[in-house]
PDB file of C-alpha atoms in Angstrom:
ATOM      1  CA  ILE A   1     125.016 -84.504 -34.317  1.00 83.00           C
ATOM      2  CA  THR A   2     123.729 -87.885 -33.328  1.00 90.00           C
ATOM      3  CA  SER A   3     126.259 -89.781 -32.037  1.00 92.00           C
ATOM      4  CA  CYS A   4     130.252 -89.301 -30.222  1.00 94.00           C
ATOM      5  CA  PRO A   5     133.409 -91.564 -32.458  1.00 92.00           C
ATOM      6  CA  SER A   6     134.116 -95.149 -30.571  1.00 90.00           C
ATOM      7  CA  LEU A   7     136.886 -94.451 -27.801  1.00 89.00           C
ATOM      8  CA  GLU A   8     139.572 -97.089 -27.900  1.00 87.00           C
ATOM      9  CA  VAL A   9     139.395 -99.270 -25.206  1.00 87.00           C
ATOM     10  CA  PRO A  10     142.540 -99.434 -23.057  1.00 88.00           C
ATOM     11  CA  SER A  11     145.540-101.901 -22.990  1.00 90.00           C
ATOM     12  CA  ASN A  12     145.124-104.300 -19.688  1.00 91.00           C
ATOM     13  CA  SER A  13     141.297-103.211 -19.544  1.00 90.00           C
ATOM     14  CA  ARG A  14     137.511-104.427 -20.437  1.00 89.00           C
ATOM     15  CA  ARG A  15     134.545-101.830 -21.253  1.00 88.00           C
ATOM     16  CA  VAL A  16     131.271-101.905 -20.960  1.00 87.00           C
ATOM     17  CA  THR A  17     128.857 -99.037 -22.854  1.00 87.00           C
ATOM     18  CA  ILE A  18     124.935 -98.770 -21.980  1.00 86.00           C
ATOM     19  CA  PRO A  19     123.348 -98.762 -23.839  1.00 83.00           C
ATOM     20  CA  THR A  20     125.125-101.430 -26.006  1.00 74.00           C
ATOM     21  CA  ALA A  21     126.543 -99.502 -28.619  1.00 62.00           C
ATOM     22  CA  VAL A  22     125.853-101.049 -32.348  1.00 58.00           C
ATOM     23  CA  SER A  23     128.662 -99.833 -33.938  1.00 62.00           C
ATOM     24  CA  SER A  24     131.379 -99.999 -33.857  1.00 66.00           C
ATOM     25  CA  SER A  25     132.451 -96.492 -35.600  1.00 80.00           C
ATOM     26  CA  SER A  26     130.502 -94.420 -33.470  1.00 86.00           C
ATOM     27  CA  VAL A  27     128.219 -94.377 -30.010  1.00 90.00           C
ATOM     28  CA  PRO A  28     125.259 -92.559 -29.491  1.00 91.00           C
ATOM     29  CA  ILE A  29     124.465 -89.202 -27.927  1.00 93.00           C
ATOM     30  CA  GLY A  30     123.624 -89.972 -24.482  1.00 92.00           C
ATOM     31  CA  SER A  31     125.192 -93.640 -23.766  1.00 92.00           C
ATOM     32  CA  VAL A  32     127.801 -93.808 -20.786  1.00 93.00           C
ATOM     33  CA  VAL A  33     131.012 -95.430 -21.386  1.00 93.00           C
ATOM     34  CA  TYR A  34     132.788 -97.259 -18.527  1.00 93.00           C
ATOM     35  CA  HIS A  35     136.285 -98.401 -18.582  1.00 91.00           C
ATOM     36  CA  ILE A  36     138.165-100.707 -15.670  1.00 90.00           C
ATOM     37  CA  CYS A  37     141.332-102.008 -15.612  1.00 91.00           C
ATOM     38  CA  SER A  38     142.833-105.544 -15.044  1.00 89.00           C
ATOM     39  CA  GLU A  39     143.517-106.195 -11.002  1.00 84.00           C
ATOM     40  CA  GLU A  40     147.669-104.869 -11.362  1.00 87.00           C
ATOM     41  CA  PHE A  41     147.093-102.177 -13.046  1.00 91.00           C
ATOM     42  CA  ASP A  42     145.529 -98.339 -11.592  1.00 90.00           C
ATOM     43  CA  LEU A  43     142.906 -96.415 -13.619  1.00 91.00           C
ATOM     44  CA  HIS A  44     144.104 -92.823 -14.637  1.00 93.00           C
ATOM     45  CA  GLY A  45     141.540 -90.000 -16.284  1.00 94.00           C
ATOM     46  CA  SER A  46     137.705 -90.873 -15.904  1.00 93.00           C
ATOM     47  CA  SER A  47     136.105 -94.158 -15.116  1.00 92.00           C
ATOM     48  CA  ALA A  48     132.867 -93.311 -16.587  1.00 94.00           C
ATOM     49  CA  ARG A  49     132.571 -91.191 -19.892  1.00 94.00           C
ATOM     50  CA  LYS A  50     129.386 -89.863 -20.964  1.00 94.00           C
ATOM     51  CA  CYS A  51     128.433 -88.819 -25.369  1.00 94.00           C
ATOM     52  CA  GLN A  52     127.215 -85.376 -24.808  1.00 95.00           C
ATOM     53  CA  THR A  53     124.855 -83.687 -27.487  1.00 95.00           C
ATOM     54  CA  ASN A  54     127.657 -81.873 -29.167  1.00 96.00           C
ATOM     55  CA  GLY A  55     129.742 -84.527 -30.074  1.00 95.00           C
ATOM     56  CA  LYS A  56     132.373 -84.872 -27.294  1.00 95.00           C
ATOM     57  CA  TRP A  57     132.966 -87.550 -24.774  1.00 96.00           C
ATOM     58  CA  SER A  58     133.295 -85.709 -21.193  1.00 96.00           C
ATOM     59  CA  GLY A  59     135.796 -86.569 -18.599  1.00 94.00           C
ATOM     60  CA  ASP A  60     139.283 -87.258 -19.560  1.00 95.00           C
ATOM     61  CA  PRO A  61     140.914 -90.086 -21.319  1.00 94.00           C
ATOM     62  CA  VAL A  62     141.479 -93.166 -19.811  1.00 93.00           C
ATOM     63  CA  THR A  63     144.377 -95.011 -19.073  1.00 94.00           C
ATOM     64  CA  CYS A  64     145.696 -98.456 -17.077  1.00 93.00           C
ATOM     65  CA  VAL A  65     148.586 -98.356 -15.585  1.00 94.00           C
ATOM     66  CA  ALA A  66     150.741-100.874 -13.760  1.00 92.00           C
ATOM     67  CA  ARG A  67     150.712-100.253 -10.638  1.00 90.00           C
ATOM     68  CA  ASN A  68     153.760-100.041  -8.131  1.00 89.00           C
ATOM     69  CA  LEU A  69     154.504-104.082  -7.062  1.00 90.00           C
ATOM     70  CA  THR A  70     157.553-103.501  -5.138  1.00 92.00           C
ATOM     71  CA  CYS A  71     157.638-103.761  -0.898  1.00 91.00           C
ATOM     72  CA  THR A  72     159.905-103.870   1.346  1.00 88.00           C
ATOM     73  CA  GLY A  73     158.184-104.479   4.808  1.00 77.00           C
ATOM     74  CA  PRO A  74     156.085-107.916   6.743  1.00 80.00           C
ATOM     75  CA  GLU A  75     155.019-110.788   4.632  1.00 87.00           C
ATOM     76  CA  LYS A  76     151.861-110.181   4.685  1.00 91.00           C
ATOM     77  CA  MET A  77     150.599-106.086   3.406  1.00 90.00           C
ATOM     78  CA  MET A  78     148.477-104.081   1.612  1.00 88.00           C
ATOM     79  CA  ASP A  79     148.846-102.831  -1.976  1.00 87.00           C
ATOM     80  CA  SER A  80     147.689 -99.307  -3.347  1.00 83.00           C
ATOM     81  CA  ALA A  81     144.079-100.918  -4.124  1.00 84.00           C
ATOM     82  CA  GLY A  82     144.095-102.551  -0.265  1.00 84.00           C
ATOM     83  CA  ARG A  83     144.445-105.473  -1.823  1.00 89.00           C
ATOM     84  CA  MET A  84     145.846-107.672   0.946  1.00 91.00           C
ATOM     85  CA  CYS A  85     149.980-109.631  -0.828  1.00 93.00           C
ATOM     86  CA  LEU A  86     152.485-111.021  -0.308  1.00 94.00           C
ATOM     87  CA  CYS A  87     155.433-109.659  -0.093  1.00 94.00           C
ATOM     88  CA  THR A  88     158.355-111.909  -1.442  1.00 92.00           C
ATOM     89  CA  ASN A  89     161.387-110.533  -1.901  1.00 91.00           C
ATOM     90  CA  GLY A  90     160.762-107.526  -3.101  1.00 93.00           C
ATOM     91  CA  THR A  91     157.587-107.810  -4.980  1.00 93.00           C
ATOM     92  CA  LEU A  92     154.249-107.913  -4.111  1.00 93.00           C
ATOM     93  CA  THR A  93     152.187-111.657  -4.929  1.00 92.00           C
ATOM     94  CA  ASN A  94     149.187-113.314  -4.464  1.00 92.00           C
ATOM     95  CA  CYS A  95     147.423-110.168  -4.360  1.00 91.00           C
ATOM     96  CA  HIS A  96     143.279-110.528  -3.813  1.00 90.00           C
ATOM     97  CA  ARG A  97     141.012-109.151  -2.514  1.00 90.00           C
ATOM     98  CA  TYR A  98     140.476-108.303   1.361  1.00 89.00           C
ATOM     99  CA  ARG A  99     137.111-107.741   2.163  1.00 91.00           C
ATOM    100  CA  GLN A 100     136.532-106.887   6.719  1.00 92.00           C
ATOM    101  CA  ASP A 101     133.836-106.725   9.201  1.00 93.00           C
ATOM    102  CA  TRP A 102     132.559-104.040   9.245  1.00 93.00           C
ATOM    103  CA  LEU A 103     132.408-103.254  12.405  1.00 90.00           C
ATOM    104  CA  ASN A 104     136.362-102.873  11.679  1.00 92.00           C
ATOM    105  CA  LEU A 105     136.550-100.296   9.094  1.00 93.00           C
ATOM    106  CA  THR A 106     136.925 -96.920  10.699  1.00 93.00           C
ATOM    107  CA  SER A 107     133.861 -93.755  10.298  1.00 94.00           C
ATOM    108  CA  GLN A 108     135.541 -92.744   6.805  1.00 94.00           C
ATOM    109  CA  GLN A 109     135.779 -96.006   5.901  1.00 93.00           C
ATOM    110  CA  LYS A 110     132.419 -96.158   5.809  1.00 94.00           C
ATOM    111  CA  GLU A 111     131.033 -93.402   4.984  1.00 95.00           C
ATOM    112  CA  GLU A 112     132.739 -93.655   1.706  1.00 95.00           C
ATOM    113  CA  TYR A 113     131.268 -97.082   0.925  1.00 96.00           C
ATOM    114  CA  ILE A 114     128.144 -95.710   1.932  1.00 95.00           C
ATOM    115  CA  THR A 115     128.352 -92.246   0.137  1.00 95.00           C
ATOM    116  CA  ALA A 116     129.909 -94.969  -3.270  1.00 95.00           C
ATOM    117  CA  VAL A 117     126.271 -97.114  -2.674  1.00 94.00           C
ATOM    118  CA  LYS A 118     124.322 -93.979  -3.178  1.00 93.00           C
ATOM    119  CA  THR A 119     126.784 -92.605  -6.063  1.00 93.00           C
ATOM    120  CA  LEU A 120     126.307 -95.932  -7.949  1.00 92.00           C
ATOM    121  CA  SER A 121     122.585 -95.429  -7.596  1.00 88.00           C
ATOM    122  CA  SER A 122     121.439 -91.753  -7.925  1.00 87.00           C
ATOM    123  CA  ASP A 123     124.648 -89.840 -10.355  1.00 90.00           C
ATOM    124  CA  PRO A 124     123.891 -89.692 -13.986  1.00 88.00           C
ATOM    125  CA  LEU A 125     126.734 -90.727 -14.537  1.00 91.00           C
ATOM    126  CA  TYR A 126     126.799 -94.628 -13.167  1.00 92.00           C
ATOM    127  CA  GLN A 127     123.349 -94.838 -12.366  1.00 88.00           C
ATOM    128  CA  PRO A 128     122.464 -96.464 -16.246  1.00 88.00           C
ATOM    129  CA  LEU A 129     124.637 -99.090 -15.328  1.00 89.00           C
ATOM    130  CA  TYR A 130     123.539 -99.391 -11.969  1.00 90.00           C
ATOM    131  CA  ARG A 131     120.564 -99.808 -12.802  1.00 87.00           C
ATOM    132  CA  ASN A 132     121.227-102.886 -15.032  1.00 87.00           C
ATOM    133  CA  LEU A 133     123.125-104.988 -12.961  1.00 87.00           C
ATOM    134  CA  MET A 134     119.990-104.503 -10.605  1.00 84.00           C
ATOM    135  CA  ILE A 135     117.795-105.631 -13.059  1.00 82.00           C
ATOM    136  CA  ARG A 136     119.850-108.218 -14.451  1.00 82.00           C
ATOM    137  CA  TYR A 137     120.000-110.028 -10.927  1.00 81.00           C
ATOM    138  CA  ARG A 138     116.570-109.459 -10.373  1.00 78.00           C
ATOM    139  CA  ASN A 139     115.312-111.362 -14.107  1.00 77.00           C
ATOM    140  CA  THR A 140     117.468-114.286 -13.644  1.00 76.00           C
ATOM    141  CA  SER A 141     116.784-114.381  -9.766  1.00 71.00           C
ATOM    142  CA  ARG A 142     112.877-114.989 -10.316  1.00 68.00           C
ATOM    143  CA  THR A 143     114.312-117.280 -13.560  1.00 66.00           C
ATOM    144  CA  LEU A 144     115.730-119.188 -12.417  1.00 63.00           C
ATOM    145  CA  SER A 145     114.962-119.549  -7.980  1.00 61.00           C
ATOM    146  CA  GLN A 146     114.011-123.472  -7.727  1.00 58.00           C
ATOM    147  CA  SER A 147     117.681-124.150  -9.660  1.00 60.00           C
ATOM    148  CA  LEU A 148     119.701-121.533  -7.916  1.00 53.00           C
ATOM    149  CA  GLU A 149     118.186-122.075  -4.190  1.00 58.00           C
ATOM    150  CA  PRO A 150     120.560-122.207  -1.242  1.00 55.00           C
ATOM    151  CA  SER A 151     121.818-126.329  -1.802  1.00 58.00           C
ATOM    152  CA  ASN A 152     121.843-125.795  -6.165  1.00 63.00           C
ATOM    153  CA  THR A 153     125.946-125.992  -6.426  1.00 69.00           C
ATOM    154  CA  HIS A 154     125.105-123.299  -8.641  1.00 71.00           C
ATOM    155  CA  PHE A 155     124.236-120.541  -7.289  1.00 72.00           C
ATOM    156  CA  LEU A 156     127.669-120.138  -4.933  1.00 75.00           C
ATOM    157  CA  PRO A 157     129.429-119.247  -7.892  1.00 80.00           C
ATOM    158  CA  TRP A 158     126.530-116.657  -9.656  1.00 78.00           C
ATOM    159  CA  ASN A 159     125.984-114.982  -5.856  1.00 81.00           C
ATOM    160  CA  ARG A 160     129.724-114.692  -6.451  1.00 86.00           C
ATOM    161  CA  TYR A 161     129.806-113.595  -9.949  1.00 87.00           C
ATOM    162  CA  TYR A 162     126.811-110.863  -8.528  1.00 88.00           C
ATOM    163  CA  LEU A 163     128.703-109.274  -5.744  1.00 90.00           C
ATOM    164  CA  HIS A 164     131.919-108.857  -7.918  1.00 90.00           C
ATOM    165  CA  GLN A 165     129.791-107.610 -10.974  1.00 90.00           C
ATOM    166  CA  TYR A 166     128.664-105.042  -7.787  1.00 92.00           C
ATOM    167  CA  GLU A 167     131.970-104.399  -6.358  1.00 93.00           C
ATOM    168  CA  ASP A 168     133.361-103.203  -9.614  1.00 91.00           C
ATOM    169  CA  MET A 169     130.801-100.858 -10.145  1.00 92.00           C
ATOM    170  CA  LEU A 170     131.406 -99.614  -6.356  1.00 93.00           C
ATOM    171  CA  ARG A 171     134.716 -99.475  -8.289  1.00 92.00           C
ATOM    172  CA  LEU A 172     134.339 -97.003 -10.221  1.00 91.00           C
ATOM    173  CA  VAL A 173     133.034 -94.166  -7.648  1.00 93.00           C
ATOM    174  CA  ASN A 174     135.653 -95.099  -5.604  1.00 91.00           C
ATOM    175  CA  PRO A 175     138.760 -97.326  -6.659  1.00 87.00           C
ATOM    176  CA  ASN A 176     140.019 -98.311  -3.110  1.00 85.00           C
ATOM    177  CA  LEU A 177     137.072 -99.704  -1.619  1.00 90.00           C
ATOM    178  CA  TYR A 178     136.154-103.608  -1.172  1.00 93.00           C
ATOM    179  CA  ILE A 179     132.653-104.789  -0.290  1.00 94.00           C
ATOM    180  CA  PRO A 180     132.793-105.770   3.374  1.00 94.00           C
ATOM    181  CA  TYR A 181     129.993-108.048   5.238  1.00 92.00           C
ATOM    182  CA  TRP A 182     129.159-108.263   8.462  1.00 88.00           C
ATOM    183  CA  ASP A 183     130.206-111.162  11.395  1.00 88.00           C
ATOM    184  CA  TRP A 184     126.624-112.426  12.694  1.00 86.00           C
ATOM    185  CA  THR A 185     127.920-114.417  15.083  1.00 89.00           C
ATOM    186  CA  LEU A 186     129.231-111.844  17.305  1.00 86.00           C
ATOM    187  CA  LEU A 187     125.329-111.003  17.852  1.00 84.00           C
ATOM    188  CA  HIS A 188     123.590-114.283  16.751  1.00 86.00           C
ATOM    189  CA  GLN A 189     120.568-113.885  19.181  1.00 87.00           C
ATOM    190  CA  THR A 190     120.748-110.146  18.273  1.00 84.00           C
ATOM    191  CA  PRO A 191     122.070-110.042  15.141  1.00 83.00           C
ATOM    192  CA  TYR A 192     119.856-106.796  13.846  1.00 82.00           C
ATOM    193  CA  GLN A 193     121.677-104.083  17.411  1.00 81.00           C
ATOM    194  CA  ASN A 194     125.306-105.300  15.484  1.00 83.00           C
ATOM    195  CA  PRO A 195     125.604-101.310  14.164  1.00 86.00           C
ATOM    196  CA  VAL A 196     125.352-102.242  10.464  1.00 88.00           C
ATOM    197  CA  PHE A 197     122.073-101.852  11.309  1.00 88.00           C
ATOM    198  CA  ASN A 198     122.600 -98.637  13.007  1.00 88.00           C
ATOM    199  CA  SER A 199     120.491 -95.004  11.879  1.00 89.00           C
ATOM    200  CA  SER A 200     123.519 -92.637  11.710  1.00 90.00           C
ATOM    201  CA  SER A 201     125.769 -91.605   8.176  1.00 90.00           C
ATOM    202  CA  GLN A 202     127.803 -94.891   9.306  1.00 91.00           C
ATOM    203  CA  GLY A 203     125.217 -97.730   9.311  1.00 92.00           C
ATOM    204  CA  PHE A 204     122.495 -99.017   6.736  1.00 91.00           C
ATOM    205  CA  GLY A 205     119.381 -97.193   8.688  1.00 90.00           C
ATOM    206  CA  ASN A 206     116.759 -99.672  10.143  1.00 86.00           C
ATOM    207  CA  SER A 207     113.964-101.367   8.684  1.00 88.00           C
ATOM    208  CA  SER A 208     110.462 -99.995   6.817  1.00 90.00           C
ATOM    209  CA  ASN A 209     108.189 -97.753   8.627  1.00 89.00           C
ATOM    210  CA  PRO A 210     104.813 -99.757   8.738  1.00 88.00           C
ATOM    211  CA  ALA A 211     103.250 -96.879   8.346  1.00 89.00           C
ATOM    212  CA  THR A 212     104.247 -96.046   4.553  1.00 87.00           C
ATOM    213  CA  LYS A 213     106.275 -99.272   4.020  1.00 88.00           C
ATOM    214  CA  CYS A 214     109.370 -96.735   3.226  1.00 91.00           C
ATOM    215  CA  VAL A 215     112.914 -96.900   5.070  1.00 92.00           C
ATOM    216  CA  ASN A 216     112.271 -93.874   6.464  1.00 91.00           C
ATOM    217  CA  GLU A 217     115.675 -93.621   8.826  1.00 90.00           C
ATOM    218  CA  GLY A 218     119.440 -93.489   8.224  1.00 92.00           C
ATOM    219  CA  PRO A 219     121.169 -92.541   4.776  1.00 93.00           C
ATOM    220  CA  PHE A 220     118.657 -94.872   2.878  1.00 93.00           C
ATOM    221  CA  ARG A 221     115.531 -93.226   4.343  1.00 92.00           C
ATOM    222  CA  GLN A 222     112.748 -92.366   1.768  1.00 90.00           C
ATOM    223  CA  GLY A 223     112.908 -89.154   0.220  1.00 88.00           C
ATOM    224  CA  LYS A 224     117.665 -90.269  -0.195  1.00 89.00           C
ATOM    225  CA  PHE A 225     117.550 -93.065  -2.523  1.00 88.00           C
ATOM    226  CA  LYS A 226     115.285 -95.070  -4.727  1.00 82.00           C
ATOM    227  CA  VAL A 227     115.455 -98.484  -5.696  1.00 82.00           C
ATOM    228  CA  VAL A 228     114.512 -99.272  -9.304  1.00 72.00           C
ATOM    229  CA  SER A 229     111.335-102.054  -9.862  1.00 67.00           C
ATOM    230  CA  GLN A 230     109.779-102.025 -12.589  1.00 57.00           C
ATOM    231  CA  GLY A 231     112.022-100.138 -14.218  1.00 54.00           C
ATOM    232  CA  LYS A 232     110.557 -97.526 -12.774  1.00 62.00           C
ATOM    233  CA  THR A 233     112.352 -96.529  -8.664  1.00 63.00           C
ATOM    234  CA  LYS A 234     110.910 -96.319  -5.514  1.00 83.00           C
ATOM    235  CA  CYS A 235     111.228 -95.792  -1.380  1.00 89.00           C
ATOM    236  CA  LEU A 236     113.545 -99.061  -0.445  1.00 90.00           C
ATOM    237  CA  ARG A 237     111.861-101.444   1.482  1.00 89.00           C
ATOM    238  CA  ARG A 238     113.620-104.000   4.337  1.00 88.00           C
ATOM    239  CA  GLU A 239     112.163-106.337   7.314  1.00 86.00           C
ATOM    240  CA  TYR A 240     114.884-107.432   9.459  1.00 82.00           C
ATOM    241  CA  GLY A 241     112.923-110.323  11.132  1.00 72.00           C
ATOM    242  CA  GLY A 242     112.788-108.257  14.762  1.00 67.00           C
ATOM    243  CA  ALA A 243     114.708-110.507  17.519  1.00 69.00           C
ATOM    244  CA  THR A 244     114.882-113.643  15.509  1.00 78.00           C
ATOM    245  CA  PRO A 245     118.499-115.236  16.447  1.00 85.00           C
ATOM    246  CA  LEU A 246     120.990-116.235  14.096  1.00 86.00           C
ATOM    247  CA  LEU A 247     122.595-119.308  13.851  1.00 87.00           C
ATOM    248  CA  SER A 248     126.267-119.317  16.270  1.00 89.00           C
ATOM    249  CA  ARG A 249     129.412-119.936  14.900  1.00 88.00           C
ATOM    250  CA  LEU A 250     129.518-123.286  16.943  1.00 89.00           C
ATOM    251  CA  GLU A 251     126.588-124.362  14.835  1.00 88.00           C
ATOM    252  CA  LEU A 252     127.302-122.860  11.387  1.00 85.00           C
ATOM    253  CA  GLU A 253     130.974-124.963  12.053  1.00 85.00           C
ATOM    254  CA  GLY A 254     128.795-128.076  13.154  1.00 77.00           C
ATOM    255  CA  GLU A 255     129.953-128.574  16.643  1.00 60.00           C
TER     256      GLU A 255
END
């Protein structure tokens, strides 16, 4: 047995196969297929399915079920997927992905997000898709480093496209997640004292240890988290910038 039969693409979804399938009728053993439902649909089944050595697929078959868009309540409200919508004449409309400041997330939401990030990068079922995006991002950013500088008009759509792809991957792990942001203007004089950078289970941790060159505190510390580098995995390395102030809200708004 060298392959599994090709899976049908459910209605209202798109599929990603890694490595890319070379046949329309079969997929090599070890390949993983990921299904992502369209915005108005919820995924039922296994978002990631692996072709096993017995020629059968792991997990449960996938269907994309239309989301319940009926509503009674305030003008603005969340749907079942955590999107912000307008309740108009009993129907949810104009729904969009809703991102919150990290400080406004509950403790549970913070831990769920960090868990999803770590699962995406380390679970063998999701790791191939994660590695593929990280390597593609690294290669693209190096190749286009000159043409995609922040002043270039292509920088914003390229950056947003990458984040959208990454967010879709996180939602394979937990369909109720969206990428949060952090408002540095709240503590722009000492931005890295923001709780988003603390070393608890609800923060992203500190800068690298000068001796080991690796992050050694928090959920992404050495031994608990690895990054993709030239096809290999290494510890996370980063330097936040010490006490350097960032722009205030007034400066950003040009006042």
